[in-house]
Coordinates of C-alpha atoms in Angstrom, one line a residue:
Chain A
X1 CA 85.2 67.6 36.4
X2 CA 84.2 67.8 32.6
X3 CA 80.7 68.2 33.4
X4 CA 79.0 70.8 35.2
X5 CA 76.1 68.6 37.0
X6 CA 75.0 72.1 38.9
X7 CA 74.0 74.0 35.8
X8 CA 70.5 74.0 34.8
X9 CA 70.3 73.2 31.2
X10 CA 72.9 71.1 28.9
X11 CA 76.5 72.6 28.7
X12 CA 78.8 71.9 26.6
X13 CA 82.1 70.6 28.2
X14 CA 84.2 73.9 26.5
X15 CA 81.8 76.3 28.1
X16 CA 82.2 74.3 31.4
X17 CA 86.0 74.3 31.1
X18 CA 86.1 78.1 30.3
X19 CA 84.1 79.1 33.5
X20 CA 86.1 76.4 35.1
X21 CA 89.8 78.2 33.7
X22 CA 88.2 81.3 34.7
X23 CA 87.2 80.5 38.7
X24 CA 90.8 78.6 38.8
X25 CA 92.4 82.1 37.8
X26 CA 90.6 84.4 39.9
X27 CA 90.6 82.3 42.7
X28 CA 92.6 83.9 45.5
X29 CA 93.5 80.9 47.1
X30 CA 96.0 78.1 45.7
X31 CA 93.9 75.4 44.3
X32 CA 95.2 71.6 43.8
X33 CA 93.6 68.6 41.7
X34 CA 94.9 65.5 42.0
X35 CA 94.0 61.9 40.9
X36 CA 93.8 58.9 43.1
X37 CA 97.8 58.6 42.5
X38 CA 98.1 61.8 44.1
X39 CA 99.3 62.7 40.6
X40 CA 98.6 66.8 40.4
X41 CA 95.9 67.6 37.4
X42 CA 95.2 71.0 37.7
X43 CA 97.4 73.1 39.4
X44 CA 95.9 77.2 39.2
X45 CA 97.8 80.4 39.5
X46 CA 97.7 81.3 42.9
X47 CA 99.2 77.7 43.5
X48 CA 102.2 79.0 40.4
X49 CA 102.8 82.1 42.8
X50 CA 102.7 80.5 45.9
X51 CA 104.9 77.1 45.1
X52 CA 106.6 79.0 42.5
X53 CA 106.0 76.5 39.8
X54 CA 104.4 76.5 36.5
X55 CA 101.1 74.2 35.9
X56 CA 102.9 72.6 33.3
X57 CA 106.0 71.8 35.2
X58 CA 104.0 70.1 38.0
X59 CA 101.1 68.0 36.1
X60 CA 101.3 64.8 36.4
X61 CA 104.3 64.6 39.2
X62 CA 103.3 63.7 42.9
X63 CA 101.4 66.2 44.8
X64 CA 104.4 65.8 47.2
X65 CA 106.9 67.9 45.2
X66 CA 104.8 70.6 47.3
X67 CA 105.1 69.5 50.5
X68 CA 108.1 69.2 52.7
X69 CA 109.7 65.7 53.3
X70 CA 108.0 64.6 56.5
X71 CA 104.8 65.7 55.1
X72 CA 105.5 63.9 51.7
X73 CA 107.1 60.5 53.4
X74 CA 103.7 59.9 55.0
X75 CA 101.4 61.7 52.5
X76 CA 101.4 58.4 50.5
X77 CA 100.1 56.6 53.6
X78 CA 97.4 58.5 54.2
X79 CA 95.8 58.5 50.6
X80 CA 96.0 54.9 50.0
X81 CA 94.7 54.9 54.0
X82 CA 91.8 56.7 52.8
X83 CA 91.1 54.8 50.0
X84 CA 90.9 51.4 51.5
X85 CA 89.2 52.6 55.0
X86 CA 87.6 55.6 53.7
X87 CA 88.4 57.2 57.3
X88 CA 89.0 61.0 57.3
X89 CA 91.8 62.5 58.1
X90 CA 91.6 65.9 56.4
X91 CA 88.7 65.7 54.1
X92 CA 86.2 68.6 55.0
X93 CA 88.1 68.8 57.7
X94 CA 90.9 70.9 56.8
X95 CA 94.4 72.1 58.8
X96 CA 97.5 73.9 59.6
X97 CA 100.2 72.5 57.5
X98 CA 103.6 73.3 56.0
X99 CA 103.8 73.4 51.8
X100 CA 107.3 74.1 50.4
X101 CA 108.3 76.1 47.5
X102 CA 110.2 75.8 44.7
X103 CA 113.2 77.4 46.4
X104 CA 112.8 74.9 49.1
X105 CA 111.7 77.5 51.8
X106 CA 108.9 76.1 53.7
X107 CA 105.7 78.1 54.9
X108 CA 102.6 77.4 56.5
X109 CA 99.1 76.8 54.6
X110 CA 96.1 76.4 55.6
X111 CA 94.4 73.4 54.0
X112 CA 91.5 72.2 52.9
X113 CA 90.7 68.9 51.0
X114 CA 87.0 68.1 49.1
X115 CA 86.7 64.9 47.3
X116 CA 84.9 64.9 44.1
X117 CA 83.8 61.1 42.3
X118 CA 84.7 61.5 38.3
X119 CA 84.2 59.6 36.1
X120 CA 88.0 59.6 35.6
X121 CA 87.7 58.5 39.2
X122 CA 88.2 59.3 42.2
X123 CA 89.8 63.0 42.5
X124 CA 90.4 65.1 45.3
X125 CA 90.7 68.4 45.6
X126 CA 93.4 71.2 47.8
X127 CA 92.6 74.3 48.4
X128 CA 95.4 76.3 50.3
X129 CA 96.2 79.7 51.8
X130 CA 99.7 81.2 52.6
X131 CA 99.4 81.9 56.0
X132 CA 102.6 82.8 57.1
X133 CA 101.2 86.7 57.7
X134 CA 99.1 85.5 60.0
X135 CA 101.4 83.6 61.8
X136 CA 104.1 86.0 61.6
X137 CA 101.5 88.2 63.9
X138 CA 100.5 85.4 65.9
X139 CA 104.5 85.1 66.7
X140 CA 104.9 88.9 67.5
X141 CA 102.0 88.7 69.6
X142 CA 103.2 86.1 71.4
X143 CA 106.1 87.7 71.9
X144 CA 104.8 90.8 72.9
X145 CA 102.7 88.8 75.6
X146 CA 105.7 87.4 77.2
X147 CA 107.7 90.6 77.1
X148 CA 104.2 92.1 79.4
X149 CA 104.4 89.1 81.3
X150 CA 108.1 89.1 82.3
X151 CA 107.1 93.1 82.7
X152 CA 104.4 92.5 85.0
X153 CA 107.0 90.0 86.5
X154 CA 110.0 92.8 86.9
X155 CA 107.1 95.6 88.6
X156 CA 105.1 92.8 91.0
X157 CA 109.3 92.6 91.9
X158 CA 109.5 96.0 92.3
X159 CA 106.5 95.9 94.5
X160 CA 107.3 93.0 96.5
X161 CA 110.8 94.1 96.7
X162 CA 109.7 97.6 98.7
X163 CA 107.4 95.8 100.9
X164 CA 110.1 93.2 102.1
X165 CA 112.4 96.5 102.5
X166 CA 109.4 97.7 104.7
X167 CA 108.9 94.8 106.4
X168 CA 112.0 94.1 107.6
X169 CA 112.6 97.2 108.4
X170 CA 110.2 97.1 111.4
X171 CA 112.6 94.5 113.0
X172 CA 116.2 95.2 112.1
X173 CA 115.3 98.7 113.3
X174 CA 114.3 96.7 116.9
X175 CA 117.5 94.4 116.9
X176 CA 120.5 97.5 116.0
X177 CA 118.2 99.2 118.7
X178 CA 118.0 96.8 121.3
X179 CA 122.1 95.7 120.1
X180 CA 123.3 99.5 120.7
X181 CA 121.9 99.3 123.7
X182 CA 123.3 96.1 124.8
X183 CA 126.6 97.0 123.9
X184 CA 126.3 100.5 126.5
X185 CA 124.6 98.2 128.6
X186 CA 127.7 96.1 128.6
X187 CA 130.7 98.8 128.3
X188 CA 129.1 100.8 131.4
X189 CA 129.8 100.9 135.0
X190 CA 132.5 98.3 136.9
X191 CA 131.6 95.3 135.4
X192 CA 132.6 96.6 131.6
X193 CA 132.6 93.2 129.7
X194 CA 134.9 93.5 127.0
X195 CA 134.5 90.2 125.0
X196 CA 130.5 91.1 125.6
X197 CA 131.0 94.3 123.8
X198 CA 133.2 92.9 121.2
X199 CA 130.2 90.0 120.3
X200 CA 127.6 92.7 120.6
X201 CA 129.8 95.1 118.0
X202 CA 129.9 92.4 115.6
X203 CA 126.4 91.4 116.1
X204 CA 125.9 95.2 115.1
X205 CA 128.1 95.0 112.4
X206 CA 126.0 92.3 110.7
X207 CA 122.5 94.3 111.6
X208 CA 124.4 97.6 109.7
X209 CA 125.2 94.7 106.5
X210 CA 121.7 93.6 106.4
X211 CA 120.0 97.8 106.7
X212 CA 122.7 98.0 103.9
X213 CA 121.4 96.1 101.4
X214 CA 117.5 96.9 102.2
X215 CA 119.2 100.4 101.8
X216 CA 120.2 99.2 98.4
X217 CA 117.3 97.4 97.4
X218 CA 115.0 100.1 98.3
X219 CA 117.1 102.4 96.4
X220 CA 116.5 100.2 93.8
X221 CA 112.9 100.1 93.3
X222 CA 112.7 103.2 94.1
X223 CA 114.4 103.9 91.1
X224 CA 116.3 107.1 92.3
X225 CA 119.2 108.7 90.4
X226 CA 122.2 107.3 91.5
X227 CA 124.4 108.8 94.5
X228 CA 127.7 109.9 92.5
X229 CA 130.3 110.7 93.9
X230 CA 134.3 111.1 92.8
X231 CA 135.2 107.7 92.9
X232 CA 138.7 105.8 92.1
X233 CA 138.2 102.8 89.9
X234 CA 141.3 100.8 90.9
X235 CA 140.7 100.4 94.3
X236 CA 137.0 100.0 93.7
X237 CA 138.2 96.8 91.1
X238 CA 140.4 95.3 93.7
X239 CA 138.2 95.5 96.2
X240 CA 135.5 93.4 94.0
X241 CA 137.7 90.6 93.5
X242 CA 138.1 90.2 97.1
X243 CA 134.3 90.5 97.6
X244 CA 134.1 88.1 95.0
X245 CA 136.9 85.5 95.4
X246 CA 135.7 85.5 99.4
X247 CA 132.5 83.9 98.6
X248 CA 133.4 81.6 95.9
X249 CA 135.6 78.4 95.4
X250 CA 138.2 80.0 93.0
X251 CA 141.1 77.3 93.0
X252 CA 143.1 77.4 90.0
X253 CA 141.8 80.6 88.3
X254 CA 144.0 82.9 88.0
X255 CA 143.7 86.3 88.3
X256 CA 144.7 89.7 86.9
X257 CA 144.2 93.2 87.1
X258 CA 145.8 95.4 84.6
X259 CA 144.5 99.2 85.7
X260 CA 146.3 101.8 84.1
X261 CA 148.2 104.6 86.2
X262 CA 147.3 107.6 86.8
X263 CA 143.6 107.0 86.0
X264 CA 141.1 109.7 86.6
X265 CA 138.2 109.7 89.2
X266 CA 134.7 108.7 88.0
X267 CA 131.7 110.6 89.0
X268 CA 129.9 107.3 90.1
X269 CA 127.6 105.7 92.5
X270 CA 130.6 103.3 93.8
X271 CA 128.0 100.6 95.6
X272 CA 126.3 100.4 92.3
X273 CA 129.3 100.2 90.2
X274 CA 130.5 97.6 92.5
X275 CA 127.3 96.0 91.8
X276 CA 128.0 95.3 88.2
X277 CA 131.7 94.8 88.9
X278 CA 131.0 92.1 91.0
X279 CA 128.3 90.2 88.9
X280 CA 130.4 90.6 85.6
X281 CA 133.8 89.3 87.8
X282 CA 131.3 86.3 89.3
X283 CA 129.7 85.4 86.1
X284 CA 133.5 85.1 84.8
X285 CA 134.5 82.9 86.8
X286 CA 131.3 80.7 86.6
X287 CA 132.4 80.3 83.1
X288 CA 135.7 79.4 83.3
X289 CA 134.5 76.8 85.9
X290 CA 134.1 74.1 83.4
X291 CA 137.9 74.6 81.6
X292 CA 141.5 73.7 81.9
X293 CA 142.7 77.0 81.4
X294 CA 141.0 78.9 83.7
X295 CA 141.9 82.9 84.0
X296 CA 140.0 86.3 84.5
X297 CA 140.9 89.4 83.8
X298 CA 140.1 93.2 84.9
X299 CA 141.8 95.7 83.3
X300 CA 140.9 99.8 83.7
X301 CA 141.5 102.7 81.0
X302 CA 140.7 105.9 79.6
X303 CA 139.1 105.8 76.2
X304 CA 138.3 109.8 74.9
X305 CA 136.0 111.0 77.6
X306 CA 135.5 107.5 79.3
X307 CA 136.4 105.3 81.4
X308 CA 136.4 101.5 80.2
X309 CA 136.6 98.7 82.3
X310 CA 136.7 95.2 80.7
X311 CA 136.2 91.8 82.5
X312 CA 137.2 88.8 80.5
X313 CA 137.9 85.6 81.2
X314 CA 139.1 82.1 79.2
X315 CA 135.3 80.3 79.4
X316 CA 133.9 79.2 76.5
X317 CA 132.7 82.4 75.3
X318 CA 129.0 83.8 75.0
X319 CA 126.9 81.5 72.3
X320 CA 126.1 84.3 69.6
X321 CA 122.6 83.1 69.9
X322 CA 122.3 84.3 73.5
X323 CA 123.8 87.4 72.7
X324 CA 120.7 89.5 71.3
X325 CA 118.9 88.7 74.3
X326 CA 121.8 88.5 76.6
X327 CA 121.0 91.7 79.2
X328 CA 117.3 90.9 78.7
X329 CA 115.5 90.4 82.5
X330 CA 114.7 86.4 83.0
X331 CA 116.7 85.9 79.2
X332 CA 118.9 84.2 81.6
X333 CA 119.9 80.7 80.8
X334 CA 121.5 79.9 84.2
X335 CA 119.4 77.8 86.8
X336 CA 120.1 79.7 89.6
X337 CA 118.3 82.8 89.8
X338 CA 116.3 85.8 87.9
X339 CA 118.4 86.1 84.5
X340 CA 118.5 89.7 86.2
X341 CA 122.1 90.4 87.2
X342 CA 122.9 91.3 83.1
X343 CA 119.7 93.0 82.9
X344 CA 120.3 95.4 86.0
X345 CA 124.0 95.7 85.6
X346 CA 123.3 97.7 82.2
X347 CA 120.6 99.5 83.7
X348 CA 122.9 100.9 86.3
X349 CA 125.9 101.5 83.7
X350 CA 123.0 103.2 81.4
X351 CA 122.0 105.5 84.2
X352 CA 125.2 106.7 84.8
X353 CA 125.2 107.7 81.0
X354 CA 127.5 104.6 80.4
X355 CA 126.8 101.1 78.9
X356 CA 127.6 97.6 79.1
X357 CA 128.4 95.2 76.6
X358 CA 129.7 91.8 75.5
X359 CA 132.5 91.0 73.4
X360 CA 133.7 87.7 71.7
X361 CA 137.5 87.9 72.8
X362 CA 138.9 86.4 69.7
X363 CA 141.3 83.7 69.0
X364 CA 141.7 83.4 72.9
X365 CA 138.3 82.2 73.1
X366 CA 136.6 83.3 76.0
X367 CA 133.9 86.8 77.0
X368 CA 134.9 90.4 77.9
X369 CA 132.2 92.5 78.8
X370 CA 132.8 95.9 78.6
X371 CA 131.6 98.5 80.9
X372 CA 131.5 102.1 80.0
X373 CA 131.1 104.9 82.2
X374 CA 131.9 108.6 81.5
X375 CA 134.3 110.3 83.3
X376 CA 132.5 113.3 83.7
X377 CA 128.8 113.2 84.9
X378 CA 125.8 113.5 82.3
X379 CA 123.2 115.0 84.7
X380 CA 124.4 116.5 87.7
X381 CA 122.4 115.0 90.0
X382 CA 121.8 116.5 93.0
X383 CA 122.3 114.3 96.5
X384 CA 118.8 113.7 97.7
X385 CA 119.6 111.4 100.3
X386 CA 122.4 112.4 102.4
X387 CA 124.7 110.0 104.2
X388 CA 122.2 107.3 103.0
X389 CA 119.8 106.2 106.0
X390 CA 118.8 109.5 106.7
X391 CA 116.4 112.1 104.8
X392 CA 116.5 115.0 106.3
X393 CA 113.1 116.4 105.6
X394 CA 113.6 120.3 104.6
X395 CA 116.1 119.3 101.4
X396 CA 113.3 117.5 99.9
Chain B
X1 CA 113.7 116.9 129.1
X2 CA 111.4 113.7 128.1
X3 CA 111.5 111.7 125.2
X4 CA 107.6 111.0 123.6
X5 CA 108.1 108.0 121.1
X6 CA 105.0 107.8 119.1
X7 CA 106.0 104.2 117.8
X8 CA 102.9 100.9 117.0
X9 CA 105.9 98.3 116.2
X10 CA 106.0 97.1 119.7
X11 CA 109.6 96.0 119.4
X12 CA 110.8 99.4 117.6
X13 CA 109.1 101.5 120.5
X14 CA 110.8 99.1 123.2
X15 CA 114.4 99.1 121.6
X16 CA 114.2 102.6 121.0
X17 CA 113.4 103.4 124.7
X18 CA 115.6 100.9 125.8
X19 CA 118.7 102.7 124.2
X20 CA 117.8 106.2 125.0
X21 CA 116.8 104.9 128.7
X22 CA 120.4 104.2 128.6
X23 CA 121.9 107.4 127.6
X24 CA 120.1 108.9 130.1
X25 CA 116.6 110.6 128.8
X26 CA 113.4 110.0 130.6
X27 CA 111.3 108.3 128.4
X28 CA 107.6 107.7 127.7
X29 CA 106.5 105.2 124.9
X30 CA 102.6 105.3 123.1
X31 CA 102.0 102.8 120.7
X32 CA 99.2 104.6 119.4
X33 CA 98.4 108.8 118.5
X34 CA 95.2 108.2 120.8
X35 CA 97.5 107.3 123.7
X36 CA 99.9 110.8 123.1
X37 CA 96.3 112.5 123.3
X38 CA 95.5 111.6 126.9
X39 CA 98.8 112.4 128.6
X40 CA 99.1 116.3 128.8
X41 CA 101.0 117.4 125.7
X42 CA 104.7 117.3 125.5
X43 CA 106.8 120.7 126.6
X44 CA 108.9 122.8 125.0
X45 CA 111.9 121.3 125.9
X46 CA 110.7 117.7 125.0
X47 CA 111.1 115.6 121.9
X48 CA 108.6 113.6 120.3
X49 CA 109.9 110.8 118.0
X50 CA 106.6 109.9 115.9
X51 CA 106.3 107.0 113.4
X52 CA 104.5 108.1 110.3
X53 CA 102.6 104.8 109.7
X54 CA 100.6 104.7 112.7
X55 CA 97.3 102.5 112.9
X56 CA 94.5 105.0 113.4
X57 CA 95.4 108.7 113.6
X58 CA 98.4 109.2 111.7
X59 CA 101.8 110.3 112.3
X60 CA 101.2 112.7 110.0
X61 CA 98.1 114.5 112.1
X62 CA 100.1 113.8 115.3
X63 CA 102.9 116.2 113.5
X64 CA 101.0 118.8 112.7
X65 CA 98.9 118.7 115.6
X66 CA 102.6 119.0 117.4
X67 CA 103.7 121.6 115.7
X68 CA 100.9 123.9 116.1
X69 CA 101.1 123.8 119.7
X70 CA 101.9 127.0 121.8
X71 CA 105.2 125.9 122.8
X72 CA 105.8 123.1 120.2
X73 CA 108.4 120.3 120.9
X74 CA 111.3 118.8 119.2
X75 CA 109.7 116.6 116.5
X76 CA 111.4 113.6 114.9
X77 CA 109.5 111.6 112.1
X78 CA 110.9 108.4 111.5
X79 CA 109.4 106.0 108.7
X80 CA 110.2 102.6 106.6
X81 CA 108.0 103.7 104.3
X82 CA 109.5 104.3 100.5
X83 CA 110.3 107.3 100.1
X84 CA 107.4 108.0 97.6
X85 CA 104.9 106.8 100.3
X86 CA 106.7 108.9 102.6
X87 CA 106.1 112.2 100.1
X88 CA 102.7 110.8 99.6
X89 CA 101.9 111.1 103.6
X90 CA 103.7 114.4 104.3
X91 CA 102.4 116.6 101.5
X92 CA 103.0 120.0 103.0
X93 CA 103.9 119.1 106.4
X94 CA 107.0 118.7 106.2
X95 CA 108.8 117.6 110.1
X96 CA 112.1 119.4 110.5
X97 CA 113.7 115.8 110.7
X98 CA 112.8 112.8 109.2
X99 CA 114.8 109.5 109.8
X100 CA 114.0 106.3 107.4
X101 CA 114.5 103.1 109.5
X102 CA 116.2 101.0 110.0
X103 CA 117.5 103.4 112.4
X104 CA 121.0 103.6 114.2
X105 CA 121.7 105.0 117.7
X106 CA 124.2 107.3 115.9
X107 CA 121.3 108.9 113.3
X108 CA 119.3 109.4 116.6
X109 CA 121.6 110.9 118.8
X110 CA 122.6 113.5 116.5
X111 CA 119.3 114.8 116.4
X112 CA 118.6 115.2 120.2

């Protein structure tokens, strides 16, 4: 290193080590020396600003006193590996690694290693760059790709979700036909059958359920305002639990609604609020599943100009690290299904000019989530579609 | 009077019949426009019941084509088309009624 071999005439070893000083300064990226010892020799002032040390502090310690402890446990390894095989490992090679600074925050570097033979022997040389910019895009670009991709997920949904509607259509239209027609077939003339009709009129019944939810879902992706209509929220709530306690194994929760009297009537789309209702009401008791104490909770109220309708329970509470991402689409962390219910349920709440949101419930431990919907509408909307099945074609 | 259904899902053309057979209506079934075309058109006092997705000529030529007849019928468009599709089709024709399936003997009977 004392000798500049590349020059053309003789120079003398204080010229050499001024040009040195002088590339070392202006040098951009951090540059390392170190002996065979990985002892650190020269240590230049991009390496000061990006480990936060001075050259004088560092010279002579372990190179490792720049790296973080993983690194450094096996750094020793390697070097004396290299010595005694002389097998590369990073030399002109050069890699993604982690440096540490001063403070003891770790970032990554990119690093290159040259070897140069003194004749203080063997020395090798690091030459770093803080790359944590460029990985700090990387990251947002990654994440930006998987927000298109769940995107693109959500609309192929959308897409396949209207041709289903469509398809299924086609038939369930055939079967309430051909059922309706059964069922005059059998409640005409002598021979009225009436347990015939009453099968046939339950057989209906479930037809009309399933036209119901394509209804719904096709309202759905078609992404139409809401139907709103004066709605009371205390029978709507009771109503919920018993959609929701029918279908599930509920033994031992314990249940309470606490609706205030006298409350107003929402301007709402009552299947949708049900919608959210029951998801919030069903993800309760999902999460006091697990727990001795096992009670959820559905309380109504006016707050100012809304109406506030909480649903808590005595689980284990929301982890605040799912929180931020908590009504994201496919954020769920459940194995069963979409990670969509959350996702939808504030969508609806949002289109009725309300919200929905999470609450830690305190000392008692457990979630509320709180659903906000105004009493009054936002935006009149006007009633496109009738008495839902039907669009009569001259009041569009 | 006689009921036209205009109708290519073979099992939506056959319930429907089926059920209006029952209340009473004389009923004639084409799964395709093509078909409608070769009978002599529908009268005055008829009703046509035309699915706006047909294969070949649409429901939506078959409506107009309908409609400007000397002594036009009763038209009913029914579709399970979205509804953007459905807007998409239609343009300015718009049928007097239009009934989204799945249908119900009750949405139909109103409109006869």
């Amino acid at each position: 290193m004392d000798e500049d071999q590349s020059g053309g005439g003789p120079v003398t070893p204080s010229v050499s080590e001024a040009r040195l000083s002088s590339v070392l300064g202006t040098a951009v990226d951090g540059i390392v020396v170190m002996d065979h010892q990985a002892r650190i020799i020269l240590f230049n002032t991009a390496c000061e600003k990006l480990f936060g040390y001075t050259a004088d502090e560092v010279r002579g310690q372990n190179v490792k006193i720049l790296m973080p402890e993983d690194f450094a446990l096996a750094h020793d390894r390697f070097v004396s590996n290299y010595l005694t095989t002389g097998e590369k490992r990073i030399i002109g090679i050069g890699r993604e690694v982690r440096g540490k600074h001063r403070d003891g925050r770790e970032f990554p570097i990119e690093l290159s290693v040259g070897e140069a033979v003194t004749p203080e022997g063997r020395q090798f040389i690091g030459i770093m760059r803080d790359i944590s910019a460029r990985k700090a895009v990387e990251q947002r670009l990654a994440q930006a790709q998987a927000q298109l991709v769940s995107m693109t997920r959500i609309s192929a949904l959308d897409e396949m979700g209207a041709a289903i509607a469509h398809e299924l259509n086609q038939p369930l239209t055939a079967i309430m036909l051909y059922l309706q027609a059964a069922k005059r077939q059998a409640s005409s003339g002598s021979g009225a059958d009436s347990k015939l009709v009453e099968i046939v009129d339950k057989g209906v019944n479930e037809a009309e359920r399933a036209s119901k939810i394509i209804q719904r879902m096709r309202r759905f992706v078609e992404k139409r305002e809401p139907e709103r209509r004066a709605v009371s929220v205390a029978p709507l709530i009771r109503e919920c639990l018993e959609l929701v306690t029918l279908g599930n194994a509920c033994d031992g929760v314990a249940f309470s609604i606490d609706v205030e009297d006298d409350l107003p009537q929402i301007s709402a789309d009552p299947v949708q609020v049900q919608q959210v209702l029951v998801n919030l009401i069903r993800n309760a008791l999902e999460a006091v599943r697990a727990v001795e104490d096992k009670r959820v909770s559905v309380s109504a109220g006016v707050r100012e100009r809304d109406m506030i309708v909480r649903v808590s329970d005595s689980g284990g509470g929301v982890p605040a690290e799912l929180v931020p991402n908590l009504f994201k689409a496919f954020s769920g962390s459940k194995k069963k299904g979409l990670g969509l219910g959350l996702a939808i349920s504030r969508s609806i709440a949002q289109n009725h000019g309300g919200d929905l949101a999470v609450e830690q419930a305190g000392s008692k431990g457990g979630a509320a989530f709180v659903l906000r919907l105004p009493l009054y509408a936002v935006s009149a909307s006007a009633d496109v579609q009738g008495a839902g099945q039907e669009m009569e074609g001259s009041s569009e | 009077m006689t009921v036209h259904i205009v109708e290519d899902d073979p099992g939506v053309g056959d319930a429907l019949a089926l059920l209006l057979q029952q209340i009473g209506h004389e009923v004639v079934v084409h799964p395709d426009a093509e078909s409608l075309f070769e009978d002599p058109p529908p009268a005055a006092q008829d009703t046509v019941i035309v699915d706006l997705g047909l294969p070949g000529v649409s429901g939506v030529q078959v409506i107009r084509w309908l409609s400007r007849l000397k002594a036009s019928p009763k038209i009913i468009a029914i579709s399970g088309q979205p509804r953007k599709a459905i807007e998409k089709m239609l343009g300015d024709d718009q049928p007097a009624i239009l009934l989204r399936k799945p249908l119900t003997e009750e949405a139909i009977i109103r409109h006869l």
